[in-house]
């Protein structure tokens, strides 16, 4: 009998291992199910992107001559769960076995472990070969180390892949890392090129209507949808980035600017994660640009490090540490997520910009996620579970394997330092250095107390003081602790009082649990 080849929504890849060795009678199953659309209340654009990518991918497989059974969300017989649809399809096709690819999320892996019992069929789970580092390879690397430093993992990935290498131990340019060249703010008057948009085609428009109908109360605007949803469009998005933004990607990687939601970033995370763009190809395209002389090494190396380094590393950490990883709360942060994370209604210009574009575009770039919404959550002591859920909801590229280590570990330090050796805490001075937000802000970034004081300032010092005992064990935190110790105690008291009043005000503004995000 036929094998049922299950392809999940974020597995829309020609090279997917579940499709290897397809027999003529085998059937591919793809199913749109409510359970996957609602396990968090994903941004409307994210659901539209996944469903549209799925529909396009099904058509692509059919064009390749494969048999595809595709269940739509509004199919009356749809059980609306993955397990239910797999069981139904197994019966429908008289399948004798099930073949799938390792899923991206722990939650789905647990579900898949029940498929054998539910169907009475053997389930073969194959490696997700779209990643460069296998889970075993990562475990072997991690097993020998006390500290899991991304930089050392990345160097092994460079050696093993040969990307940006001249000889086995010789990185291109004689250095592994050019990060110190990548810290510039956007110069006044410099206008970043607008990224290419991919306006919805008929398939995407259908899906958008479906999403508007089926998930009206999910967060986010649909109308600005411009994501690539096919491999061809994702390739074009990559080319557009390499030609127009890659050369300046390195220098302005950490910059932020009012009215510039994307700067020199690639906007390919959603395409990579849904499977329509191959990470090896993204690295190769950047390397080719360097070899042609079209992009400098600091930019190309910086970009490759994000994909070959960070992206593979966070996935490794996730599968190494789950399920315990998401339960930790090293800084004992318990505050509810303030309502302005959903509404964008805050007078802090940097937060308003980051949240506003997140609602409209399902996108914010790395420094906004880490140093604006993430930093605020860290300083204010927001509950990691609530913050993690917010990041899972709001971004088009959000999947737990990549979202969780970045949020729980890197931004919130809730993992106690697995991901990052110190908390990424910063005062308003950092935001002022890297952006122009402060100029138009209602608050004064130079003030740490008083009615107009930038909340990032008193919250930062309150955070350092609150966690002084713990931070004292970390040599990398010696500087701020020394500065705090030398400060006028009257000023410290004033900042801490103001922090308390501000945080009490946030509590009052937090929506009751279960409130719906709009
Ligand atoms: P670029 O800046 O152009 O980078 C190119 C690519 O490198 C990205 O597409 C991505 O695939 C990869 N990359 C860059 N940084 C990271 C990183 N830290 N971890 C993993 N991959 C990286 N990325 C996600 O894909 N999904 C998420 O849910 C997600 N949540 C995040 C939450 C927080 C709190 C933080 C600080 C970061 C998060 N990131 C996440 C990482 C990063 O912010 C996004 O990958 C990036 O902003 C996507 O936009 P881009 O394609 O324009 O990226
Ligand atoms: C994210 C998502 C959404 C919104 N919808 C579906 C769906 O209807 N059917 C499906 O197979 N997959 C969907 N996905 C992707 C899955 O949630 C994804 O496989 C897990 O997040 C694991 O990475």
Short mmCIF file of C-alpha atoms in Angstrom, two decimals, residues 249 252-256 261-263 265-266 306 310 314 357 363-375 391 395 397 402 405-407 410-411 419 424 430:
data_model
loop_
_atom_site.label_atom_id
_atom_site.label_comp_id
_atom_site.label_asym_id
_atom_site.label_seq_id
_atom_site.Cartn_x
_atom_site.Cartn_y
_atom_site.Cartn_z
CA UNK A 249 24.00 45.38 5.98
CA UNK A 252 24.02 49.45 9.94
CA UNK A 253 22.95 46.09 11.32
CA UNK A 254 22.32 47.59 14.78
CA UNK A 255 20.86 50.91 13.63
CA UNK A 256 17.27 52.04 14.14
CA UNK A 261 11.07 49.80 9.48
CA UNK A 262 13.51 47.62 7.51
CA UNK A 263 16.77 49.59 6.95
CA UNK A 265 17.87 44.00 6.60
CA UNK A 266 17.13 41.04 4.35
CA UNK A 306 23.31 35.31 11.33
CA UNK A 310 22.86 32.21 15.05
CA UNK A 314 19.42 28.69 18.47
CA UNK A 357 5.39 48.42 12.57
CA UNK A 363 8.09 42.58 11.20
CA UNK A 364 10.63 44.39 13.31
CA UNK A 365 14.34 44.00 12.88
CA UNK A 366 16.70 42.37 15.33
CA UNK A 367 17.74 45.41 17.37
CA UNK A 368 14.14 46.53 17.80
CA UNK A 369 13.22 43.04 19.05
CA UNK A 370 16.26 42.77 21.31
CA UNK A 371 16.98 46.29 22.51
CA UNK A 372 13.55 47.96 22.45
CA UNK A 373 10.66 45.58 23.18
CA UNK A 374 13.03 42.92 24.59
CA UNK A 375 15.09 45.31 26.70
CA UNK A 391 6.90 37.23 20.25
CA UNK A 395 6.14 38.12 13.87
CA UNK A 397 8.87 34.52 11.02
CA UNK A 402 13.92 30.19 16.92
CA UNK A 405 16.02 30.95 22.61
CA UNK A 406 16.05 34.51 21.27
CA UNK A 407 13.39 35.77 23.66
CA UNK A 410 18.95 36.30 24.67
CA UNK A 411 16.45 39.08 25.47
CA UNK A 419 22.40 31.70 25.45
CA UNK A 424 21.36 42.58 27.30
CA UNK A 430 22.02 52.97 23.88
#
